[in-house]
Amino acid sequence: MLQLSFIRENKDATLAGLRKRHFANADQIVDQVIALDQQRRDTQRDLDDTLALSNAKAGQIGLLMKAGDKAAAEAAKLETADLKARSKELADTLRQLEADLQNVLVTIPNLPHSSVPEGRTADDNAAVLEHGTIPTLHANALPHWELIKKYDIVDFELGTKISGAGFPVYKGKGARIQRAMINFFLDEALKAGYTEVQPPILINEDSGFGTGQLPDKEGQMYFATDDKLYLIPTAEVPITNMYRDVILPEGQLPTKNVGYTPCFRREAGSWGAHVRGLNRLHQFDKVEIVRIEKPENSYTALEEMSQYVQSLLQKLELPYRVLRLCGGDMGFTSALTYDMEVWSAAQGRWLEVSSVSNFETYQANRLKLRQKVAGKMQLLHTLNGSALALPRILAAILENNQTPDGIRIPSALVSYCGFDTIS
RNA sequence: AGAGAGAUGGCAGAGUGGUCGAUUGCGUCGGUCUUGAAAACCGAAGACUGUAACAGGUCCGGGGGUUCGAAUCCCUCUCUCUCUGCCA
């Protein structure tokens, strides 16, 4: 959520940022926010003045009662009726204005960083770099959804019986390589200075709001209605919300957490082409890194995170590219996002395996995550990134490393798996 | 799940209708003293909103109510603790 004071004082910059995102009706909505805010402040002032009078009267009555002057006290009581009615009315108005303002405010996305490229769609994303060589496959190479059947390591039909489409069962070496990747990713993060956490995978409404999934994306999350809990779409939500309503002492910054969780996404409406096999699932595993940084350090931290994710891809010997997302393709809450995509050789396309973002103060403002600098409160910056999401990594390894004799496991994973080939 | 007890400032813990935004202790920060530290003593310190700055307003788990006036009374929700039950 953007800060009201920022919008008020930087209307032009706000509008320019929203335009870069191709956010519809930006002028109208910003004007509405400013108008509502003005009304809110006027009403607040009226209410405050009324309450001040009312408080003064109550104090007088208290003194009169103490002095035993009942008659005067009763007389003073009569004078408060008006104030009471008026303050109730103003309080109602204020509450309504605040709700209206909030409802508009949450529809406004974060403002893009100055380095975010212009553009509307994924085609407009800027390529930052490409690394590794695209493998040449043998004549009878298969896409991963054939390979998993051939070697019987992931079973979609079985998952469909148990749960439904998009809930695969990993079997044998398929399950073991999943566990290997999780351990590998966590160990690497520990070496890079991250602290491992294991958060809940069901979250309440406040947490969903804190990181921006609510009210925007409720349709994308599974919801346990009896208990009003959402299944997490990413560990970003519970890990970042550990810092909701927190004033971090300076000595605790930066915080660097890593967590492994399953992730659940309804993916309502997104089924169709390009979602075969492991490309898009309702349940998948992911290791996530989350950092809280001082504002002046957050972009350095973002670069570090990007380098870190790349180091994982290099250790897995996967060809990848890094994209800087354009204004139109960025997530709602992000100020700058890098996507890492690996080459999926048999599909002949890039697969997004990580998204690393700086949210600046957008989440922190909702979370009320702050530090105190020279006696003043200041919002902190939040960042997160996948490190990494498992299914597409598995898909790329299967496809890129296939030979007529089987699938070669990247050497970094062999000690974790306990085997070097799937055959 | 049942019964009971609770929820107050970083922590502990007073406060049961009227200068209570809140006693006190610990912790924290500053000062005096000291070569330095400890101890002792003195002092400071919450958040939100609002203002050019003051002022003002709000916040004692959340929400609602009673009252001229609520941390304090009532309703409700959530959570915690103890006991019992059940169960990885």
XYZ file of C-alpha atoms (C1' of nucleotides) in Angstrom:
511
model
C 0.000 0.000 0.000
C 1.336 3.411 -0.922
C 1.645 5.970 1.816
C -1.033 8.631 1.799
C 1.420 11.377 2.568
C 3.516 10.313 -0.410
C 0.578 10.471 -2.799
C -0.462 13.820 -1.381
C 2.979 15.350 -1.730
C 4.101 13.621 -4.931
C 1.057 13.445 -7.105
C 2.966 13.774 -10.379
C 5.475 11.078 -9.504
C 2.634 8.810 -8.419
C 0.815 9.310 -11.690
C 3.965 8.778 -13.739
C 4.626 5.500 -11.915
C 1.092 4.262 -12.383
C 1.226 5.117 -16.074
C 4.381 3.072 -16.462
C 2.368 0.166 -15.125
C -0.458 0.930 -17.525
C -2.726 1.166 -14.535
C -6.208 2.100 -15.725
C -7.873 5.333 -14.560
C -4.813 6.464 -12.642
C -5.736 10.170 -12.698
C -9.259 9.540 -11.561
C -8.246 7.240 -8.727
C -5.465 9.451 -7.447
C -7.787 12.441 -7.461
C -10.320 10.401 -5.551
C -7.741 9.463 -2.951
C -6.672 13.043 -2.468
C -10.264 14.241 -2.174
C -11.203 11.523 0.307
C -8.107 12.227 2.328
C -8.957 15.915 2.544
C -12.490 15.103 3.682
C -11.143 12.646 6.166
C -8.793 15.159 7.697
C -11.471 17.845 7.880
C -13.844 15.446 9.584
C -11.133 14.264 11.914
C -10.453 17.806 12.979
C -14.131 18.500 13.634
C -14.395 15.348 15.651
C -11.260 16.107 17.632
C -12.547 19.562 18.515
C -15.879 18.148 19.582
C -14.262 15.492 21.701
C -11.955 18.063 23.277
C -14.990 20.089 24.374
C -16.709 16.981 25.579
C -13.672 15.903 27.577
C -13.410 19.317 29.170
C -17.066 19.206 30.190
C -16.712 15.753 31.662
C -13.757 16.960 33.673
C -15.790 19.860 35.041
C -18.624 17.583 35.989
C -16.188 15.365 37.785
C -14.912 18.290 39.811
C -18.428 19.478 40.621
C -19.422 16.009 41.790
C -16.375 15.852 43.994
C -17.229 19.254 45.446
C -20.710 17.920 46.146
C -22.432 20.460 43.925
C -25.006 18.089 42.501
C -27.234 20.723 40.980
C -24.461 22.328 38.972
C -23.277 18.929 37.829
C -26.738 17.996 36.589
C -26.961 21.275 34.731
C -23.612 20.661 33.066
C -24.727 17.199 32.036
C -27.523 18.659 29.992
C -25.035 20.668 27.984
C -23.178 17.574 26.880
C -26.067 15.992 24.989
C -25.411 18.030 21.866
C -21.722 17.301 21.904
C -22.415 13.643 22.282
C -24.782 13.484 19.344
C -22.426 15.493 17.196
C -19.370 13.434 17.994
C -21.235 10.231 17.270
C -22.301 11.566 13.910
C -18.777 12.732 13.081
C -17.286 9.450 14.198
C -19.620 7.568 11.859
C -18.720 9.836 8.985
C -15.046 9.481 9.729
C -15.263 5.727 9.855
C -17.022 5.654 6.505
C -14.463 7.975 4.930
C -11.601 5.904 6.272
C -13.137 2.733 4.888
C -13.728 4.360 1.502
C -10.191 5.652 1.423
C -8.763 2.292 2.369
C -10.826 0.556 -0.299
C -9.418 2.812 -2.978
C -5.895 2.762 -1.633
C -5.607 -1.014 -1.751
C -6.454 -1.008 -5.446
C -3.361 1.073 -6.239
C -0.256 -0.995 -7.043
C 3.296 -0.175 -6.059
C 5.210 2.399 -8.081
C 7.918 0.976 -10.352
C 11.572 1.738 -9.745
C 13.151 4.110 -12.274
C 15.062 1.222 -13.872
C 11.882 -0.682 -14.728
C 11.540 -0.803 -18.521
C 8.517 0.549 -20.328
C 6.137 -2.055 -21.661
C 2.845 -3.861 -21.349
C 3.433 -7.582 -21.575
C 6.013 -10.283 -21.007
C 7.315 -9.578 -24.528
C 8.499 -6.194 -23.315
C 10.628 -7.502 -20.461
C 14.274 -6.569 -20.740
C 16.848 -9.326 -21.021
C 19.599 -8.650 -18.499
C 21.841 -11.581 -19.288
C 21.940 -15.120 -20.557
C 24.198 -17.789 -19.124
C 25.210 -21.294 -20.189
C 24.882 -23.176 -23.432
C 21.648 -24.493 -24.818
C 22.032 -28.286 -25.022
C 21.516 -30.221 -28.212
C 19.344 -33.240 -27.579
C 19.556 -36.637 -29.212
C 17.112 -37.663 -31.918
C 14.450 -39.297 -29.735
C 14.498 -36.771 -26.916
C 11.236 -36.434 -24.981
C 9.484 -33.662 -23.108
C 9.533 -34.107 -19.323
C 5.918 -35.302 -19.141
C 6.946 -38.293 -21.237
C 10.157 -38.828 -19.322
C 8.414 -38.995 -15.957
C 6.227 -41.795 -17.313
C 9.101 -43.585 -18.964
C 11.045 -43.700 -15.701
C 7.952 -43.781 -13.465
C 9.060 -40.961 -11.176
C 6.041 -38.632 -11.184
C 2.471 -39.895 -11.437
C -0.226 -37.412 -12.375
C -3.038 -39.943 -12.717
C -2.447 -41.191 -9.225
C -2.459 -37.623 -7.887
C -5.701 -36.969 -9.742
C -7.307 -39.919 -7.998
C -6.196 -38.714 -4.576
C -6.789 -34.989 -5.026
C -7.333 -33.731 -8.531
C -5.489 -32.391 -11.539
C -2.288 -30.578 -10.692
C -1.484 -32.590 -7.578
C 1.195 -35.032 -8.730
C 2.600 -37.943 -6.754
C 6.411 -38.106 -6.842
C 7.643 -41.666 -6.651
C 10.943 -43.437 -6.071
C 13.821 -41.411 -7.498
C 11.332 -38.657 -8.304
C 10.536 -38.229 -4.623
C 14.196 -38.544 -3.654
C 15.329 -35.869 -6.065
C 12.666 -33.525 -4.661
C 13.983 -34.062 -1.159
C 17.528 -33.649 -2.444
C 16.727 -30.304 -4.034
C 15.041 -29.013 -0.896
C 18.063 -29.917 1.208
C 20.483 -28.551 -1.353
C 18.665 -25.228 -1.575
C 18.393 -24.871 2.187
C 22.052 -25.732 2.744
C 23.173 -23.268 0.112
C 21.076 -20.535 1.720
C 22.576 -21.281 5.125
C 26.039 -20.927 3.611
C 24.958 -17.562 2.201
C 24.012 -16.346 5.670
C 20.274 -16.984 5.726
C 18.481 -18.240 8.828
C 16.255 -21.239 8.283
C 12.632 -20.988 9.407
C 9.730 -23.360 9.110
C 6.526 -21.324 9.045
C 2.873 -22.381 9.091
C 1.405 -23.098 5.692
C -2.063 -21.894 6.604
C -2.377 -18.188 7.238
C -5.050 -15.851 8.530
C -6.614 -12.892 6.814
C -4.340 -10.310 8.425
C -1.297 -12.077 7.010
C -2.860 -12.270 3.576
C -3.435 -8.556 3.737
C 0.032 -7.793 5.055
C 1.887 -9.026 1.999
C -0.762 -7.960 -0.491
C -2.436 -11.228 -1.466
C -5.659 -9.848 -0.012
C -7.856 -8.264 -1.119
C -6.354 -8.654 -4.575
C -5.929 -12.399 -5.068
C -8.338 -14.263 -2.812
C -9.556 -16.225 -5.804
C -6.072 -17.685 -6.260
C -5.763 -19.107 -2.755
C -7.349 -22.192 -1.282
C -9.484 -21.268 1.708
C -10.443 -23.400 4.687
C -13.835 -21.876 5.339
C -14.577 -23.291 8.782
C -11.455 -21.773 10.251
C -11.045 -18.842 7.878
C -7.490 -19.807 6.968
C -5.813 -19.604 3.587
C -3.302 -22.117 2.223
C -0.164 -20.200 1.365
C 0.616 -19.528 -2.290
C 4.251 -18.917 -1.309
C 6.370 -18.876 1.850
C 6.738 -15.149 1.299
C 3.437 -14.702 3.107
C 4.111 -16.387 6.464
C 7.801 -15.461 6.591
C 7.279 -11.786 5.811
C 4.356 -11.669 8.237
C 6.631 -12.738 11.062
C 7.525 -9.054 10.977
C 4.007 -7.652 10.951
C 3.557 -4.949 13.616
C 7.225 -5.008 14.463
C 9.639 -2.202 15.181
C 13.009 -3.775 14.446
C 15.969 -2.686 16.550
C 18.755 -1.442 14.332
C 21.070 -4.246 15.408
C 18.711 -6.832 13.943
C 18.976 -5.493 10.410
C 19.181 -6.827 7.877
C 17.173 -9.985 8.471
C 17.769 -12.828 6.043
C 15.400 -15.786 6.324
C 14.994 -18.870 4.209
C 12.183 -21.368 4.386
C 10.991 -24.412 2.559
C 7.241 -24.883 2.183
C 4.782 -26.465 -0.138
C 2.832 -23.836 -2.052
C -0.801 -23.997 -3.113
C -2.336 -22.144 -6.020
C -5.799 -22.532 -7.433
C -4.637 -21.125 -10.764
C -8.254 -20.378 -11.530
C -8.682 -19.638 -15.190
C -5.052 -20.187 -16.138
C -5.297 -23.704 -17.522
C -4.623 -24.132 -21.197
C -1.559 -24.197 -23.379
C 1.888 -24.450 -21.796
C 0.656 -25.957 -18.563
C 1.396 -29.582 -19.302
C 3.305 -31.759 -16.910
C 5.210 -29.930 -14.223
C 4.879 -26.499 -15.810
C 1.985 -25.423 -13.629
C 0.645 -27.212 -10.557
C -1.810 -26.654 -7.744
C 0.684 -27.865 -5.189
C 4.429 -27.533 -5.510
C 7.509 -27.146 -3.370
C 9.612 -24.047 -3.099
C 12.446 -22.657 -1.036
C 12.042 -18.953 -0.507
C 14.425 -16.259 0.686
C 13.020 -13.200 2.446
C 14.968 -10.149 3.511
C 14.197 -7.016 5.468
C 16.516 -4.166 4.705
C 17.119 -0.539 5.477
C 15.843 1.552 2.590
C 19.319 2.661 1.558
C 20.489 -0.953 1.251
C 17.562 -2.614 -0.425
C 18.734 -2.402 -4.019
C 22.157 -3.738 -3.146
C 20.356 -6.576 -1.405
C 18.218 -7.207 -4.485
C 21.342 -7.579 -6.637
C 22.829 -9.939 -4.058
C 19.696 -12.045 -4.142
C 19.772 -12.143 -7.927
C 23.411 -13.252 -7.862
C 22.591 -15.845 -5.246
C 19.759 -17.362 -7.277
C 21.989 -17.405 -10.333
C 24.671 -19.233 -8.378
C 22.154 -21.992 -7.680
C 21.297 -22.311 -11.355
C 24.966 -22.450 -12.225
C 25.567 -25.217 -9.701
C 22.672 -27.106 -11.260
C 24.329 -26.591 -14.668
C 21.165 -25.170 -16.170
C 21.229 -22.578 -18.962
C 19.279 -19.553 -17.798
C 18.484 -15.965 -18.503
C 17.608 -13.053 -16.281
C 14.833 -10.637 -17.169
C 13.994 -7.276 -15.742
C 10.206 -7.154 -15.787
C 8.546 -4.255 -17.534
C 5.983 -1.974 -15.908
C 3.019 -3.856 -17.309
C 4.221 -7.333 -16.333
C 5.327 -6.728 -12.743
C 3.460 -8.033 -9.744
C 1.064 -5.726 -7.968
C 3.230 -5.103 -4.923
C 6.687 -4.984 -6.491
C 8.878 -2.014 -7.337
C 11.453 -4.005 -9.271
C 11.451 -7.678 -10.216
C 13.988 -9.963 -11.833
C 12.715 -13.202 -13.271
C 15.082 -16.101 -13.711
C 14.162 -18.532 -16.456
C 15.797 -21.837 -17.286
C 15.894 -23.364 -20.723
C 13.682 -26.376 -21.097
C 15.317 -28.170 -23.976
C 12.607 -30.543 -25.140
C 9.850 -27.965 -24.841
C 12.135 -25.463 -26.487
C 11.126 -22.648 -24.188
C 12.180 -20.701 -21.138
C 10.547 -21.590 -17.809
C 10.321 -19.138 -14.962
C 11.890 -20.699 -11.881
C 12.468 -17.673 -9.713
C 11.161 -14.186 -9.231
C 13.210 -11.840 -7.091
C 11.592 -8.581 -6.032
C 12.079 -5.454 -3.999
C 8.800 -4.215 -2.563
C 10.373 -1.148 -1.007
C 7.890 0.135 1.615
C 4.757 -1.169 -0.087
C 4.409 -4.271 2.082
C 6.028 -2.649 5.109
C 3.338 0.013 5.129
C 0.659 -2.648 5.344
C 2.652 -4.699 7.802
C 3.614 -1.713 9.936
C 7.168 -2.946 9.797
C 9.443 -0.150 10.903
C 12.709 0.898 12.431
C 13.496 3.911 14.552
C 16.166 6.168 13.113
C 17.333 9.151 15.138
C 14.134 9.003 17.129
C 11.868 8.879 14.078
C 9.876 5.966 12.764
C 10.711 4.814 9.289
C 9.267 2.049 7.148
C 11.673 -0.702 6.170
C 12.002 -2.416 2.809
C 10.968 -6.020 2.189
C 12.380 -8.290 -0.499
C 11.914 -11.889 -1.464
C 12.811 -14.408 -4.084
C 12.387 -18.050 -4.992
C 15.531 -20.035 -4.369
C 14.133 -22.063 -5.973
C 10.776 -23.465 -7.134
C 11.190 -27.182 -7.671
C 8.908 -28.490 -10.441
C 10.290 -26.537 -13.363
C 13.841 -27.131 -12.196
C 13.035 -30.822 -12.254
C 11.467 -30.471 -15.703
C 14.564 -28.737 -17.053
C 16.963 -31.243 -15.494
C 14.979 -34.141 -16.940
C 14.807 -32.665 -20.408
C 18.256 -31.100 -20.674
C 20.178 -33.983 -19.180
C 18.478 -36.838 -20.960
C 20.545 -39.328 -22.919
C 19.500 -42.537 -24.625
C 20.709 -44.320 -21.486
C 18.972 -42.252 -18.869
C 18.987 -38.915 -17.116
C 22.175 -37.519 -15.654
C 21.808 -35.858 -12.238
C 23.778 -32.589 -11.827
C 26.831 -33.311 -9.703
C 25.815 -30.757 -7.059
C 22.761 -32.902 -6.309
C 24.347 -36.343 -6.433
C 25.493 -36.393 -2.814
C 22.008 -35.281 -1.762
C 20.191 -37.836 -3.958
C 22.439 -40.805 -3.495
C 22.322 -41.634 -7.228
C 23.746 -40.027 -10.367
C 21.407 -41.351 -13.026
C 17.735 -42.011 -13.491
C 17.354 -44.960 -15.796
C -13.678 -30.589 23.177
C -15.387 -29.433 28.688
C -14.479 -26.401 33.346
C -11.977 -22.363 35.435
C -8.613 -18.101 35.271
C -6.588 -14.402 32.465
C -5.085 -10.561 28.293
C -2.328 -3.390 30.856
C 3.897 0.195 27.962
C 10.603 -3.951 25.929
C 9.539 -7.571 30.177
C 7.226 -8.411 34.978
C 3.181 -6.503 37.405
C -0.430 -2.643 40.192
C -4.721 -0.291 39.110
C -12.472 -2.253 39.770
C -16.334 4.550 37.244
C -13.686 11.050 37.635
C -6.421 15.041 36.530
C -4.915 7.294 34.572
C -1.486 7.455 28.944
C -1.689 4.858 33.428
C 1.878 3.119 40.375
C 6.158 0.183 40.922
C 10.265 -3.125 39.717
C 13.589 -4.957 35.978
C 15.681 -3.832 31.461
C 17.164 0.445 27.975
C 19.334 5.375 27.130
C 21.693 10.028 29.137
C 24.214 12.312 33.333
C 27.011 12.610 38.207
C 30.953 9.887 40.562
C 35.364 6.752 38.648
C 41.731 5.926 35.243
C 37.771 2.638 33.297
C 33.784 -0.457 34.793
C 30.365 -1.978 38.567
C 27.509 -0.020 42.493
C 24.955 4.241 44.117
C 22.388 8.616 42.955
C 19.883 12.015 39.344
C 17.292 12.289 34.842
C 14.945 10.613 30.049
C 12.008 7.498 27.166
C 5.482 4.438 23.974
C 2.486 4.207 19.222
C -0.993 6.399 15.806
C -3.295 10.864 14.109
C -2.913 15.949 13.618
C -0.396 21.162 13.109
C 4.033 25.473 9.727
C 4.906 24.688 14.930
C 2.110 24.388 19.327
C -2.544 22.679 20.669
C -5.993 18.874 20.132
C -7.648 13.700 19.368
C -7.124 8.147 19.644
C -4.835 3.731 21.723
C -4.857 -0.654 28.539
C -6.186 -8.053 23.211
C -10.250 -6.883 18.749
C -15.308 -5.128 18.042
C -19.854 -3.206 20.126
C -22.654 -1.112 24.349
C -23.934 1.611 29.210
C -22.406 6.612 31.218
C -21.622 13.609 31.387
C -17.121 10.524 32.078
C -14.610 3.505 31.110
C -8.123 0.287 31.763
C -12.224 -0.212 35.439
C -19.342 -2.051 34.292
C -22.165 -5.092 30.273
C -22.224 -8.018 25.496
C -19.325 -10.457 21.863
C -15.077 -12.380 19.340
C -10.000 -13.900 19.454
C -5.954 -15.587 22.007
C -3.141 -17.424 26.440
C -2.664 -20.290 30.966
C -4.312 -24.374 34.503
C -7.072 -28.896 35.095
C -9.808 -32.838 32.539
C -10.595 -35.420 27.941
C -8.827 -36.747 23.059
C -4.833 -37.242 19.543
C 0.074 -37.187 15.638
